[in-house]
Structure formats: C-alpha cells, structure tokens
Coordinates of C-alpha atoms (C1' of nucleotides) in Angstrom, one line a residue:
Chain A
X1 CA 23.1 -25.3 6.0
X2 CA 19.9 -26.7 5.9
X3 CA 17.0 -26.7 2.8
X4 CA 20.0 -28.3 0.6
X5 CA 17.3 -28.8 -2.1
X6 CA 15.6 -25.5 -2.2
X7 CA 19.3 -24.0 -2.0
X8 CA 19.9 -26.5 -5.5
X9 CA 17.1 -25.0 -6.8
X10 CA 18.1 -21.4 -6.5
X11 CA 21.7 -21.9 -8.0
X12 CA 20.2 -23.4 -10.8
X13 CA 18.3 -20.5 -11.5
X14 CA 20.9 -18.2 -10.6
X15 CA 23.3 -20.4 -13.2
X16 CA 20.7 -20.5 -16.3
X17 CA 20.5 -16.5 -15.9
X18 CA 23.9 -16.1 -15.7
X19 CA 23.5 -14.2 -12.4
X20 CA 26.3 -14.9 -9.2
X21 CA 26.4 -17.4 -6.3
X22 CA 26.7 -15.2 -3.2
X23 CA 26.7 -15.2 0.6
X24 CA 24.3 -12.5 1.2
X25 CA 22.0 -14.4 -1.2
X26 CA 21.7 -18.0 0.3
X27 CA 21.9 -16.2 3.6
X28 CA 18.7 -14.6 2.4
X29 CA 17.2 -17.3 1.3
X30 CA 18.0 -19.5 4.4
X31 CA 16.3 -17.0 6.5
X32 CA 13.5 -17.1 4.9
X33 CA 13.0 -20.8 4.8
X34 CA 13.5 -21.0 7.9
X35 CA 10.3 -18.8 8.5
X36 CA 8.2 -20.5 6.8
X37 CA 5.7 -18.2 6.2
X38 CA 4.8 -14.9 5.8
X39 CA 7.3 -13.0 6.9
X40 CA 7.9 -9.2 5.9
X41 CA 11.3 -7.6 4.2
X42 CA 12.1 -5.9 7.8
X43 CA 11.6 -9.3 10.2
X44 CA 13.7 -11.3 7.2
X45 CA 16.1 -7.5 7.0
X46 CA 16.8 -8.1 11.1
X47 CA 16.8 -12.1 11.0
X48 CA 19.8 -11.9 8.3
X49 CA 21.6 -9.2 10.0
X50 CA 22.0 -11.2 12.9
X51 CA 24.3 -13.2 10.5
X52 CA 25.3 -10.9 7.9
X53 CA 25.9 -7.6 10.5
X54 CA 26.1 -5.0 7.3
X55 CA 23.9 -6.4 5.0
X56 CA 21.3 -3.8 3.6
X57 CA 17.7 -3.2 2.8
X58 CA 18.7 -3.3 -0.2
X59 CA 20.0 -6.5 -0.8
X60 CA 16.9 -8.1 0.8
X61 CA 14.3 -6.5 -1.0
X62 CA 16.6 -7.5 -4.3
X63 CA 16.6 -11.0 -3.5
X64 CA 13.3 -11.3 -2.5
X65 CA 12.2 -10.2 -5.8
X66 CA 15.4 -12.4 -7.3
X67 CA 13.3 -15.7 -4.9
X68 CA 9.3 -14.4 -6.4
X69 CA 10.7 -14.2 -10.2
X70 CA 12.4 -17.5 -10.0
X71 CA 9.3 -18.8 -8.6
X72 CA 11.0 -20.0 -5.0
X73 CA 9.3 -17.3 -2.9
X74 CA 5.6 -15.6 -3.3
X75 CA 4.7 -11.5 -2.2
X76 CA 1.6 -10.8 -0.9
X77 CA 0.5 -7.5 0.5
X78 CA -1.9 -7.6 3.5
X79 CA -3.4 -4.6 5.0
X80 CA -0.8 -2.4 6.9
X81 CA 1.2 -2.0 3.6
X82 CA 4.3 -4.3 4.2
X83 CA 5.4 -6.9 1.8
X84 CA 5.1 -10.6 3.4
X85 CA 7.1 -13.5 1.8
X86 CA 5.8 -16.9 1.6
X87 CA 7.1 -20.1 0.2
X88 CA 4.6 -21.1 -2.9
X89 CA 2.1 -23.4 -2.1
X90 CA -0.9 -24.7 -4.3
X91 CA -3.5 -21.8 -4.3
X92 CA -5.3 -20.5 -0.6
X93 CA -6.5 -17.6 0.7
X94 CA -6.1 -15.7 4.0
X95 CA -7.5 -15.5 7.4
X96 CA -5.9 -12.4 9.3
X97 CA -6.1 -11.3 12.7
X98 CA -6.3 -7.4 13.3
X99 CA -4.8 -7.7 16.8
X100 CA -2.2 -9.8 17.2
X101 CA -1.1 -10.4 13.1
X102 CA -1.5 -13.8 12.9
X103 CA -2.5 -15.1 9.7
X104 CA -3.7 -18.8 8.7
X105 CA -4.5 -20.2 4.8
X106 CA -7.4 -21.3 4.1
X107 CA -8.6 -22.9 0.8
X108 CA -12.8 -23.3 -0.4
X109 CA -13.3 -24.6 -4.0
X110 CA -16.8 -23.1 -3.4
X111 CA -15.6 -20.0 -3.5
X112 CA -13.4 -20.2 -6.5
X113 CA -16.2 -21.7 -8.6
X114 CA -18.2 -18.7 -7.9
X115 CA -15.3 -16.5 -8.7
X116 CA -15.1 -18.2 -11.8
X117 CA -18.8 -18.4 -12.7
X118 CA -18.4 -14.2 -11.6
X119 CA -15.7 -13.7 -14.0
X120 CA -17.7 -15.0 -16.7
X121 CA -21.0 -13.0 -15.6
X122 CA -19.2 -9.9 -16.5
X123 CA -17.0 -11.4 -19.0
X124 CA -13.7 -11.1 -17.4
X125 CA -10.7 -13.0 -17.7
X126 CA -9.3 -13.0 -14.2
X127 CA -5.4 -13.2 -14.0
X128 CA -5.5 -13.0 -10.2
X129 CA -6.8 -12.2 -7.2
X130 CA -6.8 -11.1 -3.4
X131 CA -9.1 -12.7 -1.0
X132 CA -8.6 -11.8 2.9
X133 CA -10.4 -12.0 5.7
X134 CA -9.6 -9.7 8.4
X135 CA -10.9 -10.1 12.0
X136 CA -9.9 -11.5 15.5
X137 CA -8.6 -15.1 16.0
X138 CA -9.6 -17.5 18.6
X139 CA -6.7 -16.3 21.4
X140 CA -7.8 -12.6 20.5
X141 CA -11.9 -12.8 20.8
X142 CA -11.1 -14.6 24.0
X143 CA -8.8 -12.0 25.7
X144 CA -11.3 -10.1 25.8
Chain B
X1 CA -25.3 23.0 -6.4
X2 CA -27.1 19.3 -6.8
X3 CA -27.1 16.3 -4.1
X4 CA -29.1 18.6 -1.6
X5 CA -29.9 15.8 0.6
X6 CA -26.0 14.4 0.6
X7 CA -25.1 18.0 1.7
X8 CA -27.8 18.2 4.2
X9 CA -26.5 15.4 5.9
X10 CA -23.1 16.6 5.9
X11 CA -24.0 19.5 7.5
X12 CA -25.8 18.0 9.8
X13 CA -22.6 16.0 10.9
X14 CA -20.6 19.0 11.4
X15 CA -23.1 20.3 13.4
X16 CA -23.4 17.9 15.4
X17 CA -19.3 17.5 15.9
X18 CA -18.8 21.4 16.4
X19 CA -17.4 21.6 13.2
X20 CA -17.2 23.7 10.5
X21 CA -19.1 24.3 7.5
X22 CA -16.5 25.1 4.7
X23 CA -16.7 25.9 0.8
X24 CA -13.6 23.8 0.6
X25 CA -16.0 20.8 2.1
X26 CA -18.6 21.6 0.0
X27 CA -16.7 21.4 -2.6
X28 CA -14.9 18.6 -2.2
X29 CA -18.1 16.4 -1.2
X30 CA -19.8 17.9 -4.6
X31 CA -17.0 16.5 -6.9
X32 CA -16.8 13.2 -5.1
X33 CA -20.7 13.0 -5.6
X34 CA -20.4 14.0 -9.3
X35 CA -17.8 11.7 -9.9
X36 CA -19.8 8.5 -8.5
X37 CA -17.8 5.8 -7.5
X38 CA -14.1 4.8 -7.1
X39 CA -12.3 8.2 -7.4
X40 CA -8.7 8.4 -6.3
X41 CA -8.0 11.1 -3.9
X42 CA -5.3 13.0 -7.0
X43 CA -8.5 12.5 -9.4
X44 CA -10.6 14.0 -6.8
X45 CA -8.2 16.8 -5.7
X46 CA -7.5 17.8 -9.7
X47 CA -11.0 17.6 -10.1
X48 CA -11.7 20.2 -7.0
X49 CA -9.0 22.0 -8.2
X50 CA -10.7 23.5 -11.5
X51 CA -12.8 24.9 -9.2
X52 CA -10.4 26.1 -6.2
X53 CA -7.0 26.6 -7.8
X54 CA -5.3 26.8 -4.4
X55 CA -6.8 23.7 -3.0
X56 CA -4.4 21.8 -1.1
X57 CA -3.7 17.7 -1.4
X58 CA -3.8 18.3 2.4
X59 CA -7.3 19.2 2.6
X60 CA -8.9 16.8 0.0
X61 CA -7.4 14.0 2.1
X62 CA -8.3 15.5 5.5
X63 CA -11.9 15.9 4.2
X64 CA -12.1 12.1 2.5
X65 CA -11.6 11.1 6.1
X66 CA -13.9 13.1 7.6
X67 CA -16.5 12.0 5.3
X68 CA -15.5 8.5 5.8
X69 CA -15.8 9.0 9.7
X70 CA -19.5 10.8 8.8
X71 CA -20.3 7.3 6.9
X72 CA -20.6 9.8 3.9
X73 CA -17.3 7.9 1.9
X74 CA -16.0 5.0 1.8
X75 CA -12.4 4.0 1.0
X76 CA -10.5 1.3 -0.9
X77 CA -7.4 0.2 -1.5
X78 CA -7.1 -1.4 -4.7
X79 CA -3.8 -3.0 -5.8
X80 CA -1.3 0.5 -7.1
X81 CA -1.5 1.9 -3.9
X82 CA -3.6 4.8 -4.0
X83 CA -7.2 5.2 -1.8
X84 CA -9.9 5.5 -3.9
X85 CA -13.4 6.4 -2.7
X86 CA -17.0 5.3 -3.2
X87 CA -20.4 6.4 -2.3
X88 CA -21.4 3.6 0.6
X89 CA -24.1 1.3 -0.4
X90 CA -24.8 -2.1 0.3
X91 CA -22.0 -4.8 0.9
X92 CA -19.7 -5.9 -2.6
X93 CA -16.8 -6.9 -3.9
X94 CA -14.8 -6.0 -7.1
X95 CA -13.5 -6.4 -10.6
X96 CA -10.9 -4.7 -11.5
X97 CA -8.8 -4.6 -15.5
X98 CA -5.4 -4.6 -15.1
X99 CA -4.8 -2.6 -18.4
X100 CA -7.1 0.1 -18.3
X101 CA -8.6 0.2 -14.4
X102 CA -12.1 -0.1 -14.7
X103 CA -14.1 -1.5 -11.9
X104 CA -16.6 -3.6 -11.7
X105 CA -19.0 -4.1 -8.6
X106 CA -20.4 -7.4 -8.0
X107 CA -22.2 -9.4 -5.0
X108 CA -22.7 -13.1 -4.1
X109 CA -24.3 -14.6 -1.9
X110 CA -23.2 -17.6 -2.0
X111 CA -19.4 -16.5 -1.5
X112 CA -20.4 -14.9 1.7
X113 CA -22.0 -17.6 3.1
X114 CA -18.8 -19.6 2.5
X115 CA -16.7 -16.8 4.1
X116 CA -18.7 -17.6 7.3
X117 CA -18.6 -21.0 7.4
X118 CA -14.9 -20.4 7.1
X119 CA -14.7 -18.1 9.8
X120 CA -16.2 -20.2 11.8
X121 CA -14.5 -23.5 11.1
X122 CA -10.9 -21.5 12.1
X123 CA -12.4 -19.5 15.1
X124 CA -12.1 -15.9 13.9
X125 CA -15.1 -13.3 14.8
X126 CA -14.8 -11.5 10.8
X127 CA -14.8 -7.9 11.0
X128 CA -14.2 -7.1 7.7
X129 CA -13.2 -8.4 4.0
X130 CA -11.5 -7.7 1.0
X131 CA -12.2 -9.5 -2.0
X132 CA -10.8 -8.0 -5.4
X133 CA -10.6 -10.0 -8.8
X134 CA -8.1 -8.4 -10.9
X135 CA -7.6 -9.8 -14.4
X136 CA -8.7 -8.0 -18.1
X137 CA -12.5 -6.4 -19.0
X138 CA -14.1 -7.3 -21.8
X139 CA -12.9 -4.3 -23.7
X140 CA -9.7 -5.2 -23.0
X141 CA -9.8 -8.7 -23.5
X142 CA -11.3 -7.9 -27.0
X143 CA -8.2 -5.6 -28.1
X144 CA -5.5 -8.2 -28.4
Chain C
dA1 C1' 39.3 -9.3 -16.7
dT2 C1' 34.5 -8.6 -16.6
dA3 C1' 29.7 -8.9 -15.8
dG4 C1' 27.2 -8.7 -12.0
dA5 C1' 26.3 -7.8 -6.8
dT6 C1' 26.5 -4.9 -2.8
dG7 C1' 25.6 -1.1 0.4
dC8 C1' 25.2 3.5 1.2
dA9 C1' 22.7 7.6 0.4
dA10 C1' 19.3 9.8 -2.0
dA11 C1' 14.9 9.4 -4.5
dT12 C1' 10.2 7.8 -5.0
dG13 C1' 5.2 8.0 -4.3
dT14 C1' 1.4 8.4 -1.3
dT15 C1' -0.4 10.1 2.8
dT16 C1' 0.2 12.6 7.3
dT17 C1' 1.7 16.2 10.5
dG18 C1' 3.5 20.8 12.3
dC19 C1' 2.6 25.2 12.2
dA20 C1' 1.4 30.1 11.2
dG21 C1' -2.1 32.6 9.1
dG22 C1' -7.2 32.7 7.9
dA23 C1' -12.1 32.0 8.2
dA24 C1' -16.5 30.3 10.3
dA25 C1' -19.4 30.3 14.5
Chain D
dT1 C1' -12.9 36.2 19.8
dT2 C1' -12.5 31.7 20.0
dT3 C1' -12.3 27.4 17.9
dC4 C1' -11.6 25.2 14.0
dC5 C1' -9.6 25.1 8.9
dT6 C1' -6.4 25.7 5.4
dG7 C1' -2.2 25.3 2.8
dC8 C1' 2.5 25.1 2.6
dA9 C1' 6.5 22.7 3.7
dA10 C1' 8.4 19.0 6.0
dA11 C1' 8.0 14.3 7.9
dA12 C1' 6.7 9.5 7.5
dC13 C1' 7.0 5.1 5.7
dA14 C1' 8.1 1.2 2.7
dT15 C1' 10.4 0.4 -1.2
dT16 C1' 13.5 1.6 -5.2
dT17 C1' 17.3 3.6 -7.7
dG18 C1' 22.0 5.8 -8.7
dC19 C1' 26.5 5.0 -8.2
dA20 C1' 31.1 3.8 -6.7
dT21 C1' 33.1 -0.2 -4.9
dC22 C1' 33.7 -4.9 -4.4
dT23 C1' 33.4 -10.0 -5.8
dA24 C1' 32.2 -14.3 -8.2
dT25 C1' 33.1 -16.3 -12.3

DNA sequence: ATAGATGCAAATGTTTTGCAGGAAA
DNA sequence: TTTCCTGCAAAACATTTGCATCTAT
C-alpha cells in the first residue's frame, strides 16, 4: 500500500472521532490518491470495485464525504452535475474543456484581489466561491 | 397585459419556427417578465399557477427552454441545484448570500481581461464562464 | 459486547420524456 | 385537419437514507 502518510493521516482522524479502521475505507481512499485529481464518485465507485467486487455506492459517496470533512479530499461540482474529488491543494481555479473533460488549475492573484475589492463594493463577506472556465483545450480546438 | 415589445418578439419567434402561440406561453413569459431577474423555475411555475391552476411543472420548464433557445431567458445554475432564470442583458457575474439567497449582479473589467490572458496562456478557445461569489449580504452579515 | 460500518433497496429532488387528449393554425 | 401543445404519470439521474446485517474495537 502506497500513500503510507496520507493513510496515517486518515486513521488519525478516524481514531480522534471514534469512528472504525476498515478495508472498504483505505481501499477508498487509495483509489482516489492514486487519481490524483478530479475524479467523480462513479470512475472512484468502478476503480474500487475492481478490488472490492461488492462494494456499493454507498460506501463511496460516505467516505468521500468521511475524506472532504476530515479535510484529506475536496468536492467540487463542475457543469454536468457530477461530484469530482480532488486532493486539497492551496487555492486555484479551473480551466474545463467541453469536449473531451479535461480540466487543468489555474491560479491569478489578479483576480482574487478584484474579488475581494468586489466583495467589499457591495459589502459582502465572501465565504467561497466558484470560478470556471469552460471551453475547448489545445488537442480539442485543433481536431477540428 | 404589459412588456408588449417582449411579447412581440416572442411571437415573432414562434412565427418564425411554425410554432404556436399559447396563453400558457403568454403567461408564463408575463410572470417571468414581472418577476425580473433570477426566478427559479418552482417560483415561476407557482407564480403562473395563481393564474392557471392546472399549469403543469412540464410546461413552465418546456417553455424556459424555448425562451432560452429564442434568446428571450437566460439560465443559471447557482449552487442548490435548481435553474433559475434572468432577463439577458449584458455580460456579469454574481453575488450570492448563503443565508437568505439574494443576488447580486456585478461586472469587472479587469477580471475578464485576466480570464483571457489565462485562456490564452493554457491554450483553451473560452466559450463560456461561471463566476459566482457566495458568502453573506450585508443584511445578513449585520444580523449576527 | 457494542458502537459503528456496510450494502441493498427504496427515497429524494429536480428535470425530462412518453403518450393520449386538446387546442392553435 | 394537421401540426403542435399540454398535462399527467413515469423515467432519468446523481445522491442520500432506512434498515437489517455484519465487523472493528
């Protein structure tokens, strides 16, 4: 088993909340390091089956929010309404390509000073927010 | 019956697509005129409702998205998972309170140059954007 | 032994589709 | 009278919940 570290990490939160140690859980979790990256509940569902033949939906969607509260795995919702995983990062936003789904970070301070400076504007105290950029990547405008 | 000129071109566009000219339509354009910005299609469909008891979800939704195809409506999906519509006007983004859903509209400049340049630097031809700020309004901020 | 985890099936919530009857052109 | 609409019920789709059973502690 690789990620011995991250694995540490969840079985200490697991321990300090009194919840169990289980197969299906570090199976879960070693999928989705493994993917590093944005990867949604039904790619991570099959990948783990391939291990763990009768785990369900259930138990992945569970875990995943087990992974986000413990602060060891991150939702975000792109368009297409699927929940994607990643592993936390410091803060970026997203690129995303409408034909072939990939999807690259990017990060501009420029834009979150003017975020903030908008916040202020209309005197909002901004807890989050969603910035995406949906369009066609380099492979994609090429093929055609 | 107000918004003559909104009407007019709606009726123009079902003209033009051999379609029909329907008091449901007309009724369901009239509301989403009257209500001005950011109505969610149950909002919209209880709202048509006090005029057409037997209204069905079916055909509020079916007309949003002709109107949208007419360039008449515009839809959004703001975090909660239900479309909301707006009149189309020029290009902005949102505020939107966590705690009691108001939305703001705001525009800058500057963030859309930056959006660009970042388009550019990764390769991707942008077709579109999605840019929410979700956090507490003043109001809001001000009660606790 | 016991609190907690699992997996199935059923429920959820929003939007869409199939279809038979109804209305506009 | 033909083409398009409407409204109901049912389907879709992703995710969540109820519950009986199983398992880590």
């Amino acid at each position: 088993m690789a990620h011995e570290v991250e694995h540490a990490a969840l079985n200490r939160y697991l321990e300090t909340k009194g919840l169990k140690q289980t197969r299906q859980r570090e199976a879960i979790f070693e999928v989705f390091l493994e993917a590093s990256g944005h990867i949604s509940g039904e790619d991570l569902h099959q990948r783990v089956r391939d291990r763990y033949p009768h785990i369900g939906y259930t138990t992945v969607y569970r875990t995943m929010k087990l992974l986000c509260d413990a602060g060891l795995a991150h939702e975000r919702h792109f368009d297409g309404g699927v929940a994607r995983y990643e592993i936390p990062h410091e803060h970026h936003d997203h690129l995303v390509c409408v034909r072939c789904g990939k999807i690259v970070e990017f990060e501009c301070k420029m834009i979150e000073t003017a975020q903030e400076e908008i916040a202020q504007r209309y005197g909002f105290q901004v807890l989050r927010h969603r910035h995406e950029l949906y369009g066609h990547c380099p492979a994609c405008t090429d093929a055609r």
